[in-house]
PDB file of C-alpha atoms and ligand atoms in Angstrom:
ATOM      1  CA  UNK A   1     111.845  85.828 117.332  1.00 44.00           C
ATOM      2  CA  UNK A   2     112.895  88.497 115.041  1.00 45.00           C
ATOM      3  CA  UNK A   3     116.903  88.310 115.019  1.00 50.00           C
ATOM      4  CA  UNK A   4     119.597  88.539 112.679  1.00 74.00           C
ATOM      5  CA  UNK A   5     117.512  89.818 109.741  1.00 88.00           C
ATOM      6  CA  UNK A   6     118.571  93.199 110.001  1.00 90.00           C
ATOM      7  CA  UNK A   7     122.274  92.909 110.913  1.00 84.00           C
ATOM      8  CA  UNK A   8     124.316  94.683 108.490  1.00 84.00           C
ATOM      9  CA  UNK A   9     121.392  96.853 107.177  1.00 91.00           C
ATOM     10  CA  UNK A  10     122.083 100.390 106.507  1.00 92.00           C
ATOM     11  CA  UNK A  11     119.934 102.947 108.143  1.00 94.00           C
ATOM     12  CA  UNK A  12     119.119 104.108 104.584  1.00 94.00           C
ATOM     13  CA  UNK A  13     117.343 100.815 103.609  1.00 95.00           C
ATOM     14  CA  UNK A  14     115.591 100.425 107.048  1.00 96.00           C
ATOM     15  CA  UNK A  15     114.210 104.126 106.689  1.00 97.00           C
ATOM     16  CA  UNK A  16     113.324 103.186 102.761  1.00 98.00           C
ATOM     17  CA  UNK A  17     111.391 100.132 104.198  1.00 98.00           C
ATOM     18  CA  UNK A  18     109.494 102.339 106.772  1.00 98.00           C
ATOM     19  CA  UNK A  19     108.656 104.862 104.122  1.00 98.00           C
ATOM     20  CA  UNK A  20     107.315 102.013 102.198  1.00 98.00           C
ATOM     21  CA  UNK A  21     105.173 100.917 104.807  1.00 98.00           C
ATOM     22  CA  UNK A  22     103.605 104.508 105.332  1.00 98.00           C
ATOM     23  CA  UNK A  23     103.042 104.300 101.682  1.00 98.00           C
ATOM     24  CA  UNK A  24     101.083 101.210 101.729  1.00 98.00           C
ATOM     25  CA  UNK A  25      98.714 102.571 104.530  1.00 98.00           C
ATOM     26  CA  UNK A  26      98.019 105.618 102.404  1.00 98.00           C
ATOM     27  CA  UNK A  27      97.077 103.285  99.712  1.00 98.00           C
ATOM     28  CA  UNK A  28      94.621 101.580 101.906  1.00 98.00           C
ATOM     29  CA  UNK A  29      96.347  98.506 103.599  1.00 98.00           C
ATOM     30  CA  UNK A  30      95.068  98.574 107.248  1.00 98.00           C
ATOM     31  CA  UNK A  31      95.703  94.772 108.242  1.00 98.00           C
ATOM     32  CA  UNK A  32      98.257  95.162 111.255  1.00 98.00           C
ATOM     33  CA  UNK A  33      99.845  91.499 110.927  1.00 98.00           C
ATOM     34  CA  UNK A  34     100.429  92.337 107.374  1.00 98.00           C
ATOM     35  CA  UNK A  35     101.919  95.945 107.890  1.00 98.00           C
ATOM     36  CA  UNK A  36     104.194  94.244 110.418  1.00 98.00           C
ATOM     37  CA  UNK A  37     105.515  91.990 108.343  1.00 98.00           C
ATOM     38  CA  UNK A  38     106.180  94.415 105.551  1.00 98.00           C
ATOM     39  CA  UNK A  39     108.099  96.518 108.025  1.00 98.00           C
ATOM     40  CA  UNK A  40     109.974  93.396 109.076  1.00 97.00           C
ATOM     41  CA  UNK A  41     111.114  91.499 106.111  1.00 98.00           C
ATOM     42  CA  UNK A  42     113.945  93.152 104.131  1.00 97.00           C
ATOM     43  CA  UNK A  43     112.990  92.938 100.583  1.00 98.00           C
ATOM     44  CA  UNK A  44     116.708  93.500  99.607  1.00 97.00           C
ATOM     45  CA  UNK A  45     117.651  89.760  99.929  1.00 96.00           C
ATOM     46  CA  UNK A  46     114.864  88.510  97.406  1.00 98.00           C
ATOM     47  CA  UNK A  47     115.934  91.362  94.807  1.00 96.00           C
ATOM     48  CA  UNK A  48     118.720  91.398  92.216  1.00 96.00           C
ATOM     49  CA  UNK A  49     121.898  92.621  93.293  1.00 93.00           C
ATOM     50  CA  UNK A  50     122.907  96.079  92.155  1.00 92.00           C
ATOM     51  CA  UNK A  51     119.511  97.779  91.936  1.00 95.00           C
ATOM     52  CA  UNK A  52     119.230  99.259  95.625  1.00 92.00           C
ATOM     53  CA  UNK A  53     117.428 101.969  94.831  1.00 95.00           C
ATOM     54  CA  UNK A  54     114.627 100.154  93.460  1.00 97.00           C
ATOM     55  CA  UNK A  55     114.287  97.850  96.511  1.00 98.00           C
ATOM     56  CA  UNK A  56     111.563  99.752  98.286  1.00 98.00           C
ATOM     57  CA  UNK A  57     109.490 101.451  95.528  1.00 98.00           C
ATOM     58  CA  UNK A  58     106.234 100.122  95.362  1.00 98.00           C
ATOM     59  CA  UNK A  59     106.682  98.507  91.765  1.00 98.00           C
ATOM     60  CA  UNK A  60     107.148  94.954  90.514  1.00 97.00           C
ATOM     61  CA  UNK A  61     110.678  94.358  89.614  1.00 98.00           C
ATOM     62  CA  UNK A  62     112.357  91.683  87.330  1.00 98.00           C
ATOM     63  CA  UNK A  63     114.103  88.521  89.091  1.00 97.00           C
ATOM     64  CA  UNK A  64     115.324  86.540  85.907  1.00 97.00           C
ATOM     65  CA  UNK A  65     113.646  83.981  83.550  1.00 97.00           C
ATOM     66  CA  UNK A  66     111.074  86.634  82.623  1.00 97.00           C
ATOM     67  CA  UNK A  67     109.643  86.575  86.167  1.00 97.00           C
ATOM     68  CA  UNK A  68     109.112  89.423  88.767  1.00 97.00           C
ATOM     69  CA  UNK A  69     109.163  89.950  92.433  1.00 98.00           C
ATOM     70  CA  UNK A  70     105.322  91.115  92.937  1.00 97.00           C
ATOM     71  CA  UNK A  71     104.884  95.026  93.611  1.00 98.00           C
ATOM     72  CA  UNK A  72     104.581  95.435  97.660  1.00 98.00           C
ATOM     73  CA  UNK A  73     101.263  96.701  97.293  1.00 98.00           C
ATOM     74  CA  UNK A  74      99.870  93.552  95.733  1.00 98.00           C
ATOM     75  CA  UNK A  75     101.682  91.317  98.192  1.00 98.00           C
ATOM     76  CA  UNK A  76     100.125  93.127 101.141  1.00 98.00           C
ATOM     77  CA  UNK A  77      96.640  93.343  99.338  1.00 98.00           C
ATOM     78  CA  UNK A  78      96.628  89.645  98.499  1.00 98.00           C
ATOM     79  CA  UNK A  79      98.043  88.741 102.034  1.00 98.00           C
ATOM     80  CA  UNK A  80      95.267  90.768 103.851  1.00 98.00           C
ATOM     81  CA  UNK A  81      92.690  89.259 101.891  1.00 98.00           C
ATOM     82  CA  UNK A  82      93.870  85.942 102.736  1.00 98.00           C
ATOM     83  CA  UNK A  83      92.942  86.842 106.594  1.00 98.00           C
ATOM     84  CA  UNK A  84      95.611  84.535 108.078  1.00 98.00           C
ATOM     85  CA  UNK A  85      95.161  83.114 111.644  1.00 98.00           C
ATOM     86  CA  UNK A  86      97.937  82.017 113.720  1.00 98.00           C
ATOM     87  CA  UNK A  87      99.619  78.640 112.440  1.00 98.00           C
ATOM     88  CA  UNK A  88      97.188  78.513 109.410  1.00 98.00           C
ATOM     89  CA  UNK A  89      98.707  76.262 106.747  1.00 98.00           C
ATOM     90  CA  UNK A  90      99.253  78.289 103.667  1.00 99.00           C
ATOM     91  CA  UNK A  91     100.087  77.023 100.207  1.00 99.00           C
ATOM     92  CA  UNK A  92     101.565  79.571  97.714  1.00 99.00           C
ATOM     93  CA  UNK A  93     101.498  79.002  93.973  1.00 98.00           C
ATOM     94  CA  UNK A  94     104.370  80.807  92.380  1.00 98.00           C
ATOM     95  CA  UNK A  95     107.622  81.091  94.963  1.00 98.00           C
ATOM     96  CA  UNK A  96     109.438  83.233  92.637  1.00 98.00           C
ATOM     97  CA  UNK A  97     111.794  85.399  94.859  1.00 98.00           C
ATOM     98  CA  UNK A  98     110.477  83.909  98.161  1.00 98.00           C
ATOM     99  CA  UNK A  99     109.448  87.503  99.281  1.00 98.00           C
ATOM    100  CA  UNK A 100     105.689  86.638  99.482  1.00 98.00           C
ATOM    101  CA  UNK A 101     106.581  83.189 101.292  1.00 98.00           C
ATOM    102  CA  UNK A 102     108.493  85.371 103.740  1.00 98.00           C
ATOM    103  CA  UNK A 103     105.744  87.905 104.503  1.00 98.00           C
ATOM    104  CA  UNK A 104     103.365  85.014 105.101  1.00 98.00           C
ATOM    105  CA  UNK A 105     105.971  83.353 107.631  1.00 98.00           C
ATOM    106  CA  UNK A 106     105.830  86.391 109.493  1.00 98.00           C
ATOM    107  CA  UNK A 107     102.010  86.523 109.502  1.00 98.00           C
ATOM    108  CA  UNK A 108     102.477  83.588 111.676  1.00 98.00           C
ATOM    109  CA  UNK A 109     101.368  80.900 108.865  1.00 98.00           C
ATOM    110  CA  UNK A 110     102.926  77.647 108.205  1.00 98.00           C
ATOM    111  CA  UNK A 111     104.063  78.078 104.589  1.00 99.00           C
ATOM    112  CA  UNK A 112     104.410  75.715 101.688  1.00 99.00           C
ATOM    113  CA  UNK A 113     105.355  77.138  98.367  1.00 99.00           C
ATOM    114  CA  UNK A 114     105.485  75.550  94.699  1.00 98.00           C
ATOM    115  CA  UNK A 115     107.614  77.035  91.909  1.00 98.00           C
ATOM    116  CA  UNK A 116     107.977  75.614  88.480  1.00 98.00           C
ATOM    117  CA  UNK A 117     111.089  77.308  87.486  1.00 98.00           C
ATOM    118  CA  UNK A 118     114.064  75.261  88.806  1.00 98.00           C
ATOM    119  CA  UNK A 119     116.453  78.159  89.287  1.00 98.00           C
ATOM    120  CA  UNK A 120     114.161  80.390  91.036  1.00 98.00           C
ATOM    121  CA  UNK A 121     113.115  77.481  93.103  1.00 98.00           C
ATOM    122  CA  UNK A 122     116.778  76.801  94.372  1.00 98.00           C
ATOM    123  CA  UNK A 123     117.851  80.483  94.666  1.00 98.00           C
ATOM    124  CA  UNK A 124     114.180  81.226  97.073  1.00 98.00           C
ATOM    125  CA  UNK A 125     115.233  77.838  98.993  1.00 98.00           C
ATOM    126  CA  UNK A 126     118.887  79.385  99.697  1.00 97.00           C
ATOM    127  CA  UNK A 127     117.833  82.810 100.784  1.00 97.00           C
ATOM    128  CA  UNK A 128     115.014  81.681 102.913  1.00 97.00           C
ATOM    129  CA  UNK A 129     117.473  79.117 104.612  1.00 96.00           C
ATOM    130  CA  UNK A 130     120.176  81.909 104.866  1.00 94.00           C
ATOM    131  CA  UNK A 131     117.647  84.272 106.640  1.00 95.00           C
ATOM    132  CA  UNK A 132     116.493  81.349 109.025  1.00 95.00           C
ATOM    133  CA  UNK A 133     112.661  81.435 107.442  1.00 97.00           C
ATOM    134  CA  UNK A 134     111.263  78.192 107.554  1.00 97.00           C
ATOM    135  CA  UNK A 135     109.062  77.596 104.592  1.00 98.00           C
ATOM    136  CA  UNK A 136     108.568  74.388 102.546  1.00 98.00           C
ATOM    137  CA  UNK A 137     109.366  74.846  98.768  1.00 98.00           C
ATOM    138  CA  UNK A 138     108.830  72.299  96.143  1.00 98.00           C
ATOM    139  CA  UNK A 139     109.634  72.297  92.549  1.00 98.00           C
ATOM    140  CA  UNK A 140     106.575  71.592  90.509  1.00 98.00           C
ATOM    141  CA  UNK A 141     103.421  72.479  88.490  1.00 98.00           C
ATOM    142  CA  UNK A 142     101.641  74.425  91.267  1.00 98.00           C
ATOM    143  CA  UNK A 143      98.303  74.447  89.337  1.00 98.00           C
ATOM    144  CA  UNK A 144      98.252  70.724  90.507  1.00 98.00           C
ATOM    145  CA  UNK A 145      98.936  72.048  94.391  1.00 98.00           C
ATOM    146  CA  UNK A 146     100.677  69.778  96.723  1.00 98.00           C
ATOM    147  CA  UNK A 147      98.522  66.851  97.210  1.00 98.00           C
ATOM    148  CA  UNK A 148     100.817  65.087 100.014  1.00 98.00           C
ATOM    149  CA  UNK A 149     100.548  68.205 102.350  1.00 98.00           C
ATOM    150  CA  UNK A 150      96.862  68.943 101.529  1.00 98.00           C
ATOM    151  CA  UNK A 151      94.322  70.152 102.864  1.00 98.00           C
ATOM    152  CA  UNK A 152      95.294  73.977 103.201  1.00 99.00           C
ATOM    153  CA  UNK A 153      93.560  76.685 105.237  1.00 98.00           C
ATOM    154  CA  UNK A 154      94.658  78.986 102.574  1.00 99.00           C
ATOM    155  CA  UNK A 155      95.938  79.234  99.257  1.00 99.00           C
ATOM    156  CA  UNK A 156      97.468  82.095  97.572  1.00 99.00           C
ATOM    157  CA  UNK A 157      98.278  82.094  93.781  1.00 98.00           C
ATOM    158  CA  UNK A 158     100.717  84.787  92.697  1.00 98.00           C
ATOM    159  CA  UNK A 159     100.566  84.504  89.098  1.00 98.00           C
ATOM    160  CA  UNK A 160      97.320  85.055  86.844  1.00 98.00           C
ATOM    161  CA  UNK A 161      95.119  82.347  85.804  1.00 98.00           C
ATOM    162  CA  UNK A 162      92.399  81.915  83.385  1.00 98.00           C
ATOM    163  CA  UNK A 163      90.254  79.770  85.705  1.00 98.00           C
ATOM    164  CA  UNK A 164      90.566  78.491  89.309  1.00 98.00           C
ATOM    165  CA  UNK A 165      92.462  75.501  89.128  1.00 98.00           C
ATOM    166  CA  UNK A 166      90.450  72.647  90.320  1.00 98.00           C
ATOM    167  CA  UNK A 167      93.253  70.423  91.926  1.00 98.00           C
ATOM    168  CA  UNK A 168      93.604  73.710  94.249  1.00 98.00           C
ATOM    169  CA  UNK A 169      90.058  74.070  95.106  1.00 98.00           C
ATOM    170  CA  UNK A 170      90.134  70.477  96.037  1.00 98.00           C
ATOM    171  CA  UNK A 171      93.168  70.837  98.300  1.00 98.00           C
ATOM    172  CA  UNK A 172      91.203  73.264 100.434  1.00 98.00           C
ATOM    173  CA  UNK A 173      90.029  72.668 103.939  1.00 98.00           C
ATOM    174  CA  UNK A 174      86.273  73.306 104.906  1.00 96.00           C
ATOM    175  CA  UNK A 175      86.082  77.108 105.258  1.00 97.00           C
ATOM    176  CA  UNK A 176      89.228  77.363 103.587  1.00 98.00           C
ATOM    177  CA  UNK A 177      89.678  80.033 101.148  1.00 98.00           C
ATOM    178  CA  UNK A 178      92.071  80.817  97.880  1.00 98.00           C
ATOM    179  CA  UNK A 179      93.194  84.153  96.624  1.00 99.00           C
ATOM    180  CA  UNK A 180      93.773  84.024  93.100  1.00 98.00           C
ATOM    181  CA  UNK A 181      93.824  86.625  90.307  1.00 98.00           C
ATOM    182  CA  UNK A 182      91.629  85.506  87.408  1.00 98.00           C
ATOM    183  CA  UNK A 183      90.861  86.964  84.114  1.00 98.00           C
ATOM    184  CA  UNK A 184      91.145  86.572  80.099  1.00 96.00           C
ATOM    185  CA  UNK A 185      94.522  87.674  79.921  1.00 95.00           C
ATOM    186  CA  UNK A 186      97.444  88.367  82.342  1.00 93.00           C
ATOM    187  CA  UNK A 187      97.239  91.934  82.067  1.00 92.00           C
ATOM    188  CA  UNK A 188      93.377  91.886  82.646  1.00 95.00           C
ATOM    189  CA  UNK A 189      92.659  90.129  86.174  1.00 98.00           C
ATOM    190  CA  UNK A 190      90.521  90.346  88.945  1.00 98.00           C
ATOM    191  CA  UNK A 191      91.493  89.576  92.205  1.00 98.00           C
ATOM    192  CA  UNK A 192      89.167  86.664  93.379  1.00 98.00           C
ATOM    193  CA  UNK A 193      88.521  85.122  96.828  1.00 98.00           C
ATOM    194  CA  UNK A 194      86.698  81.646  96.807  1.00 98.00           C
ATOM    195  CA  UNK A 195      85.621  80.171  99.914  1.00 98.00           C
ATOM    196  CA  UNK A 196      84.826  76.538 100.334  1.00 98.00           C
ATOM    197  CA  UNK A 197      81.328  76.333 102.205  1.00 96.00           C
ATOM    198  CA  UNK A 198      78.968  73.163 102.928  1.00 94.00           C
ATOM    199  CA  UNK A 199      77.086  74.562  99.997  1.00 93.00           C
ATOM    200  CA  UNK A 200      80.079  74.788  97.583  1.00 95.00           C
ATOM    201  CA  UNK A 201      82.216  77.805  96.915  1.00 97.00           C
ATOM    202  CA  UNK A 202      81.522  81.445  97.673  1.00 97.00           C
ATOM    203  CA  UNK A 203      83.284  83.761  95.171  1.00 98.00           C
ATOM    204  CA  UNK A 204      84.137  87.188  96.036  1.00 98.00           C
ATOM    205  CA  UNK A 205      85.678  89.993  93.485  1.00 98.00           C
ATOM    206  CA  UNK A 206      88.000  92.524  94.434  1.00 98.00           C
ATOM    207  CA  UNK A 207      90.391  95.006  92.479  1.00 93.00           C
ATOM    208  CA  UNK A 208      92.003  94.730  89.089  1.00 96.00           C
ATOM    209  CA  UNK A 209      95.874  93.621  88.856  1.00 96.00           C
ATOM    210  CA  UNK A 210      98.520  92.459  86.191  1.00 94.00           C
ATOM    211  CA  UNK A 211     100.347  89.318  87.046  1.00 96.00           C
ATOM    212  CA  UNK A 212     102.965  86.988  85.056  1.00 96.00           C
ATOM    213  CA  UNK A 213     101.005  84.205  83.391  1.00 97.00           C
ATOM    214  CA  UNK A 214     100.050  81.015  85.542  1.00 98.00           C
ATOM    215  CA  UNK A 215     101.604  78.352  83.479  1.00 98.00           C
ATOM    216  CA  UNK A 216     101.031  74.234  83.836  1.00 98.00           C
ATOM    217  CA  UNK A 217      98.264  71.790  83.391  1.00 98.00           C
ATOM    218  CA  UNK A 218      95.488  74.090  84.830  1.00 97.00           C
ATOM    219  CA  UNK A 219      96.868  77.676  83.581  1.00 97.00           C
ATOM    220  CA  UNK A 220      98.137  78.874  80.334  1.00 95.00           C
TER     221      UNK A 220
HETATM  222  N1  SAH B 301     105.211  85.376  94.880  1.00 60.08           N
HETATM  223  C1  SAH B 301     106.415  85.704  93.922  1.00 60.08           C
HETATM  224  C2  SAH B 301     105.951  86.507  92.801  1.00 60.08           C
HETATM  225  C3  SAH B 301     106.895  85.727  91.579  1.00 60.08           C
HETATM  226  S1  SAH B 301     105.848  85.829  89.932  1.00 60.08           S
HETATM  227  C4  SAH B 301     107.450  86.662  94.729  1.00 60.08           C
HETATM  228  O1  SAH B 301     107.213  86.826  95.974  1.00 60.08           O
HETATM  229  O2  SAH B 301     108.516  86.906  94.347  1.00 60.08           O
HETATM  230  C5  SAH B 301     105.010  84.569  89.748  1.00 60.08           C
HETATM  231  C6  SAH B 301     105.818  83.275  89.930  1.00 60.08           C
HETATM  232  O3  SAH B 301     104.928  82.054  89.453  1.00 60.08           O
HETATM  233  C7  SAH B 301     107.077  82.914  88.880  1.00 60.08           C
HETATM  234  O4  SAH B 301     108.292  82.524  89.614  1.00 60.08           O
HETATM  235  C8  SAH B 301     106.713  81.959  87.982  1.00 60.08           C
HETATM  236  O5  SAH B 301     107.857  80.901  87.481  1.00 60.08           O
HETATM  237  C9  SAH B 301     105.769  81.187  88.727  1.00 60.08           C
HETATM  238  N2  SAH B 301     104.919  80.041  88.391  1.00 60.08           N
HETATM  239  C10 SAH B 301     103.896  80.352  87.123  1.00 60.08           C
HETATM  240  N3  SAH B 301     103.276  79.141  86.879  1.00 60.08           N
HETATM  241  C11 SAH B 301     103.783  78.118  87.802  1.00 60.08           C
HETATM  242  C12 SAH B 301     103.116  77.196  88.068  1.00 60.08           C
HETATM  243  N4  SAH B 301     102.145  76.554  87.308  1.00 60.08           N
HETATM  244  N5  SAH B 301     103.514  76.375  89.074  1.00 60.08           N
HETATM  245  C13 SAH B 301     104.462  77.018  89.792  1.00 60.08           C
HETATM  246  N6  SAH B 301     104.663  78.369  89.828  1.00 60.08           N
HETATM  247  C14 SAH B 301     104.435  79.197  88.866  1.00 60.08           C
END
């Protein structure tokens, strides 16, 4: 299953990735599926060229168009909160570099991802295709979800939102959950997990985070 991805990779890059995974463990990431995916996916493919020394730092990094590839800790944290089961249908909002989508794929999810910036959407499609990672990607306003592919077992929003978009809540399956950073401003967000139950939505709150803003009809 795990072929090709690491052809031509320098031992230095591979070593840096393993050290990052150790760092994530020290910072409290314990989900084995997530750690294995992070150990597997080469972040350099989703990173701007010529910044090799930054690839495996636990930091967000600019990818153009005022957007960033999320900090690895944040990727791992959000993915762990999703509690993905094999073949779960997962919708990501904010494809960006495509890195988070690749991580979801290697957590055995069936991944759908929506990106609003055309150039990023196309670039992510291209890199995932090159790596033979099967993810459905659509250009559009992700606050409206992906009605034709709904319902989803899990929804992951990778940009900061003022409130949970109603369209996304409506596209969750029964017992499905959405992980989304919510707050009054993009640098003051609390990670939330909203789970659809028979009696409405259960809401849980986790740590504080910063994200780029979720734009669009039900965003900023
Ligand atoms: N998951 C990405 C993180 C990208 S940052 C990664 O792994 O690299 C957040 C992304 O959300 C940006 O690319 C931004 O363009 C996108 N975004 C913001 N508002 C959006 C919206 N309404 N619909 C879809 N994407 C959106």
